[in-house]
CSV table of C-alpha atoms and ligand atoms in Angstrom, one decimal:
chain,number,residue,atom,x,y,z
A,20,THR,CA,101.3,103.3,73.7
A,21,GLY,CA,100.0,106.5,72.0
A,22,SER,CA,96.8,106.7,74.1
A,23,GLU,CA,95.6,109.9,75.7
A,24,THR,CA,97.2,111.5,78.7
A,25,LEU,CA,94.6,111.6,81.4
A,26,LEU,CA,96.6,113.2,84.2
A,27,GLU,CA,99.8,115.2,84.1
A,28,THR,CA,101.7,117.1,86.8
A,29,LEU,CA,104.6,119.4,86.2
A,30,ASP,CA,106.9,120.4,89.0
A,31,LEU,CA,104.5,119.6,91.9
A,32,HIS,CA,105.5,120.7,95.3
A,33,VAL,CA,103.8,119.8,98.6
A,34,THR,CA,104.9,121.8,101.6
A,35,TYR,CA,103.7,121.5,105.2
A,36,GLY,CA,105.1,124.5,107.1
A,37,PRO,CA,108.8,123.9,107.2
A,38,VAL,CA,108.5,120.4,105.7
A,39,GLU,CA,108.8,120.0,101.9
A,40,ALA,CA,107.3,116.5,101.3
A,41,VAL,CA,107.2,116.6,97.5
A,42,LYS,CA,109.9,118.6,95.7
A,43,GLY,CA,109.2,119.1,92.0
A,44,LEU,CA,107.4,116.0,90.9
A,45,SER,CA,106.4,115.5,87.3
A,46,LEU,CA,104.4,112.5,86.2
A,47,SER,CA,101.8,111.4,83.7
A,48,VAL,CA,99.1,108.8,83.6
A,49,ARG,CA,97.6,107.7,80.3
A,50,ARG,CA,94.1,106.4,79.9
A,51,GLY,CA,93.8,102.7,80.7
A,52,GLU,CA,97.0,102.4,82.6
A,53,ILE,CA,97.9,101.3,86.1
A,54,VAL,CA,100.7,103.5,87.2
A,55,THR,CA,102.4,102.8,90.5
A,56,LEU,CA,104.2,105.2,92.9
A,57,LEU,CA,106.8,103.4,94.9
A,58,GLY,CA,109.1,104.6,97.7
A,59,ALA,CA,110.1,104.3,101.3
A,60,ASN,CA,108.0,105.6,104.2
A,61,GLY,CA,108.0,109.3,104.1
A,62,ALA,CA,109.1,109.6,100.4
A,63,GLY,CA,106.0,111.7,99.6
A,64,LYS,CA,103.7,109.2,98.0
A,65,SER,CA,100.6,109.9,100.1
A,66,SER,CA,101.3,113.6,99.9
A,67,THR,CA,101.3,113.4,96.1
A,68,LEU,CA,97.9,111.6,96.0
A,69,ASN,CA,96.4,114.0,98.5
A,70,ALA,CA,97.7,117.0,96.6
A,71,LEU,CA,96.2,115.7,93.3
A,72,VAL,CA,92.7,115.8,94.8
A,73,GLY,CA,93.3,119.1,96.7
A,74,LEU,CA,93.6,117.5,100.2
A,75,ALA,CA,97.3,118.6,100.7
A,76,PRO,CA,98.8,122.1,100.1
A,77,ARG,CA,100.1,122.1,96.6
A,78,GLN,CA,102.0,124.2,94.1
A,79,ALA,CA,102.8,123.2,90.6
A,80,LYS,CA,103.5,124.6,87.1
A,81,ALA,CA,100.5,122.4,86.0
A,82,ILE,CA,98.2,119.8,87.2
A,83,ARG,CA,96.1,118.8,84.2
A,84,PHE,CA,93.3,116.3,84.3
A,85,GLU,CA,91.5,115.5,81.1
A,86,GLY,CA,92.9,118.6,79.7
A,87,ALA,CA,91.7,121.0,82.4
A,88,GLU,CA,94.0,122.7,84.9
A,89,ILE,CA,92.8,121.5,88.4
A,90,GLY,CA,95.7,122.8,90.5
A,91,ARG,CA,93.4,125.4,92.2
A,92,MET,CA,90.2,123.5,92.2
A,93,ALA,CA,88.4,122.3,95.4
A,94,THR,CA,88.3,118.6,96.1
A,95,GLU,CA,84.6,118.3,95.4
A,96,ALA,CA,85.1,119.9,91.9
A,97,ILE,CA,87.9,117.5,91.2
A,98,VAL,CA,85.9,114.5,92.3
A,99,ARG,CA,83.0,115.7,90.1
A,100,ARG,CA,85.4,115.8,87.1
A,101,GLY,CA,86.2,112.2,87.7
A,102,MET,CA,89.2,111.7,89.9
A,103,THR,CA,88.6,110.0,93.3
A,104,LEU,CA,91.0,109.0,96.1
A,105,VAL,CA,90.7,105.9,98.3
A,106,PRO,CA,92.8,107.1,101.3
A,107,GLU,CA,95.2,105.0,103.3
A,108,GLY,CA,93.7,103.0,106.1
A,109,ARG,CA,90.4,102.0,104.4
A,110,ARG,CA,88.4,104.7,106.1
A,111,VAL,CA,84.8,103.5,106.0
A,112,PHE,CA,82.1,104.9,108.3
A,113,ALA,CA,82.1,102.1,110.8
A,114,GLU,CA,78.7,103.0,112.4
A,115,LEU,CA,77.0,103.3,109.0
A,116,THR,CA,75.8,100.3,107.0
A,117,VAL,CA,77.4,99.1,103.9
A,118,ALA,CA,74.6,100.5,101.8
A,119,GLU,CA,74.9,103.9,103.6
A,120,ASN,CA,78.6,104.0,103.0
A,121,LEU,CA,78.0,103.3,99.3
A,122,LEU,CA,75.4,106.1,99.0
A,123,LEU,CA,77.9,108.6,100.4
A,124,GLY,CA,80.2,107.9,97.5
A,125,GLY,CA,77.7,108.8,94.8
A,126,ALA,CA,78.8,112.4,94.5
A,127,ARG,CA,78.5,112.6,90.7
A,128,HIS,CA,75.0,111.3,90.4
A,129,GLN,CA,71.5,112.5,90.8
A,130,ARG,CA,70.0,109.9,93.1
A,131,ARG,CA,66.9,108.2,91.7
A,132,GLY,CA,66.3,105.9,94.6
A,133,PRO,CA,68.2,104.1,97.3
A,134,LEU,CA,69.5,101.5,94.9
A,135,ASP,CA,70.2,103.0,91.5
A,136,ALA,CA,72.0,101.5,88.5
A,137,VAL,CA,75.5,102.4,89.7
A,138,GLU,CA,74.9,100.8,93.0
A,139,ALA,CA,73.4,97.7,91.5
A,140,ASP,CA,76.4,97.4,89.3
A,141,MET,CA,78.7,97.8,92.3
A,142,LEU,CA,76.9,95.0,94.1
A,143,ALA,CA,77.3,92.7,91.1
A,144,ARG,CA,81.0,93.4,91.2
A,145,PHE,CA,81.3,93.0,94.9
A,146,PRO,CA,78.8,90.2,95.9
A,147,ILE,CA,80.2,90.0,99.4
A,148,LEU,CA,79.1,93.6,100.0
A,149,GLY,CA,75.7,92.7,98.5
A,150,GLN,CA,75.3,90.1,101.2
A,151,ARG,CA,76.3,92.5,103.9
A,152,LEU,CA,74.3,95.6,102.7
A,153,HIS,CA,72.6,96.2,106.0
A,154,GLN,CA,75.5,95.3,108.3
A,155,LYS,CA,77.5,98.1,109.9
A,156,ALA,CA,80.7,98.7,108.0
A,157,GLY,CA,82.7,98.3,111.2
A,158,SER,CA,81.7,94.7,111.5
A,159,LEU,CA,83.3,93.7,108.2
A,160,SER,CA,86.7,92.1,108.0
A,161,GLY,CA,89.7,94.2,106.9
A,162,GLY,CA,89.6,92.9,103.3
A,163,GLU,CA,85.9,93.5,103.1
A,164,GLN,CA,86.4,97.1,104.4
A,165,GLN,CA,89.0,97.7,101.8
A,166,MET,CA,86.6,96.4,99.1
A,167,LEU,CA,83.9,98.7,100.5
A,168,ALA,CA,86.3,101.7,100.4
A,169,ILE,CA,87.1,101.0,96.8
A,170,ALA,CA,83.4,100.3,95.9
A,171,ARG,CA,82.4,103.6,97.6
A,172,ALA,CA,85.0,105.5,95.5
A,173,LEU,CA,83.7,103.8,92.3
A,174,MET,CA,80.2,105.1,93.2
A,175,SER,CA,81.4,108.5,91.9
A,176,SER,CA,82.1,106.9,88.5
A,177,PRO,CA,85.7,108.0,88.3
A,178,ASP,CA,87.8,108.0,85.2
A,179,LEU,CA,90.9,107.9,87.4
A,180,LEU,CA,91.1,106.1,90.7
A,181,LEU,CA,93.9,107.0,93.2
A,182,LEU,CA,94.6,104.1,95.6
A,183,ASP,CA,96.7,104.7,98.7
A,184,GLU,CA,98.2,101.5,100.1
A,185,PRO,CA,95.2,99.2,99.5
A,186,SER,CA,97.0,96.1,100.8
A,187,LEU,CA,98.3,97.6,104.0
A,188,GLY,CA,97.7,95.4,107.0
A,189,LEU,CA,95.8,92.7,105.1
A,190,ALA,CA,96.6,89.0,105.2
A,191,PRO,CA,98.5,87.6,102.2
A,192,GLN,CA,95.5,85.8,100.6
A,193,ILE,CA,93.3,88.8,101.1
A,194,VAL,CA,96.0,90.9,99.4
A,195,ASP,CA,95.8,88.6,96.4
A,196,GLY,CA,92.1,89.3,96.1
A,197,ILE,CA,92.6,93.1,96.3
A,198,PHE,CA,95.3,93.0,93.6
A,199,ASP,CA,93.1,90.9,91.4
A,200,LEU,CA,90.3,93.4,91.9
A,201,ILE,CA,92.5,96.3,91.0
A,202,ALA,CA,93.8,94.6,87.8
A,203,GLY,CA,90.2,93.7,86.9
A,204,LEU,CA,89.1,97.3,87.2
A,205,ARG,CA,91.9,98.3,84.8
A,206,ASP,CA,90.8,95.6,82.4
A,207,ARG,CA,87.3,97.1,82.4
A,208,GLY,CA,88.7,100.5,81.4
A,209,LEU,CA,89.4,102.3,84.7
A,210,THR,CA,92.7,104.2,85.0
A,211,ILE,CA,94.6,103.8,88.3
A,212,LEU,CA,97.4,105.5,90.2
A,213,LEU,CA,98.5,103.1,92.8
A,214,VAL,CA,100.6,103.8,95.9
A,215,GLU,CA,102.0,100.6,97.4
A,216,GLN,CA,104.5,99.4,100.0
A,217,ASN,CA,104.3,96.0,98.3
A,218,ALA,CA,106.4,96.9,95.3
A,219,ALA,CA,106.7,93.4,94.0
A,220,ARG,CA,102.9,93.0,93.8
A,221,ALA,CA,102.4,96.5,92.5
A,222,LEU,CA,104.8,95.9,89.6
A,223,GLU,CA,103.1,92.7,88.7
A,224,ILE,CA,99.9,94.5,87.8
A,225,ALA,CA,101.2,98.0,86.9
A,226,ASP,CA,102.0,99.2,83.4
A,227,ARG,CA,104.5,101.8,84.5
A,228,GLY,CA,105.9,103.2,87.7
A,229,TYR,CA,107.8,106.0,89.4
A,230,VAL,CA,110.1,105.5,92.4
A,231,LEU,CA,110.1,108.5,94.8
A,232,VAL,CA,113.1,109.2,97.1
A,233,ASN,CA,112.8,112.2,99.4
A,234,GLY,CA,110.0,113.9,97.4
A,235,ARG,CA,111.7,113.5,94.0
A,236,VAL,CA,111.4,110.9,91.2
A,237,GLU,CA,114.5,108.8,91.3
A,238,ILE,CA,113.7,106.3,88.6
A,239,SER,CA,110.7,105.8,86.3
A,240,GLY,CA,109.9,103.3,83.6
A,241,SER,CA,107.8,100.4,82.6
A,242,ALA,CA,106.9,98.0,85.3
A,243,ALA,CA,109.2,95.4,83.7
A,244,GLU,CA,112.1,97.9,83.7
A,245,LEU,CA,111.6,98.8,87.3
A,246,ALA,CA,111.3,95.2,88.4
A,247,ALA,CA,114.6,94.4,86.7
A,248,SER,CA,116.4,97.5,87.9
A,249,SER,CA,119.1,96.7,90.5
A,250,SER,CA,118.5,99.7,92.6
A,251,VAL,CA,114.7,99.0,92.8
A,252,ARG,CA,115.4,95.3,93.5
A,253,ASP,CA,117.9,96.2,96.3
A,254,ALA,CA,115.7,98.8,97.9
A,255,TYR,CA,112.2,97.6,97.5
A,256,LEU,CA,112.0,94.0,96.3
A,257,GLY,CA,114.1,92.4,98.9
A,258,ALA,CA,116.7,91.1,96.5
B,324,ATP,P1,103.9,106.8,104.1
B,324,ATP,O1,103.8,105.5,103.4
B,324,ATP,O2,104.7,106.6,105.4
B,324,ATP,O3,102.6,107.5,104.2
B,324,ATP,P2,104.7,108.5,102.0
B,324,ATP,O4,105.7,108.3,101.0
B,324,ATP,O5,103.3,108.4,101.6
B,324,ATP,O6,105.0,107.7,103.3
B,324,ATP,P3,104.0,111.1,103.0
B,324,ATP,O7,103.0,110.6,103.9
B,324,ATP,O8,103.6,111.8,101.8
B,324,ATP,O9,105.0,110.0,102.6
B,324,ATP,O10,105.0,112.0,103.9
B,324,ATP,C1,106.1,112.8,103.3
B,324,ATP,C2,106.6,113.7,104.4
B,324,ATP,O11,105.7,114.7,104.7
B,324,ATP,C3,107.0,113.0,105.7
B,324,ATP,O12,108.2,113.6,106.2
B,324,ATP,C4,105.8,113.3,106.6
B,324,ATP,O13,106.2,113.3,107.9
B,324,ATP,C5,105.4,114.7,106.1
B,324,ATP,N1,104.0,115.0,106.3
B,324,ATP,C6,103.0,114.3,105.7
B,324,ATP,N2,101.8,114.8,106.0
B,324,ATP,C7,102.0,115.9,106.8
B,324,ATP,C8,101.2,116.9,107.5
B,324,ATP,N3,99.9,116.8,107.4
B,324,ATP,N4,101.8,117.8,108.2
B,324,ATP,C9,103.2,117.8,108.3
B,324,ATP,N5,104.0,116.9,107.7
B,324,ATP,C10,103.4,116.0,107.0
């Protein structure tokens, strides 16, 4: 499609001391897409997401988000510009309530009260969280905690949501719900960069994808092209 490029990286490197985790990655995400990053453990997927929001040491010719160079910006400034990460492992604050967890996500908003319009909208989207508003987040099920982690990220009204392994460790029918939720967010206009171990499911909802091997893009293409590619099938789809 000819729609606007929201995010573009050129020659991204992520280096931890002697370990080069990402070795010259270039990718783009257009507004309204779900783009998935696939690859084996250690391929550099999490490092890429973390680097985009300034949480991993990064060097690049360019990291452009909505036309601005963000390669040297602090995480907080990047989040305020509209890019938010849901990290791996659904890190919610277990000792805080659901409502308190949501409030912590509202970085881009001037709070008007404990339950403003964004939060009300979130509770309409996630009725289970609404029912559990005053429960400690640690008492929620794994799937509910993942929903809370996503809902908290949405509290900052992102234009681009980065999701790191949202299905990890969840039961298959819960995974269905999470993937439906992600597809629904895209259908309502959110742009998503999705890292997933579950390549088959990711390619079902994604528009395009990149396969990382050892910190480099090995193959990229439409989700349909990747799902049909023999190397992707052999390595990631359990042919
Ligand atoms: P996984 O799904 O296992 O997280 P991944 O594709 O997301 O895999 P990364 O987590 O980005 O891969 O890791 C890429 C490489 O960088 C690995 O060799 C990993 O050990 C290394 N690495 C990641 N984070 C750090 C860190 N903070 N310090 C040192 N090395 C790291």
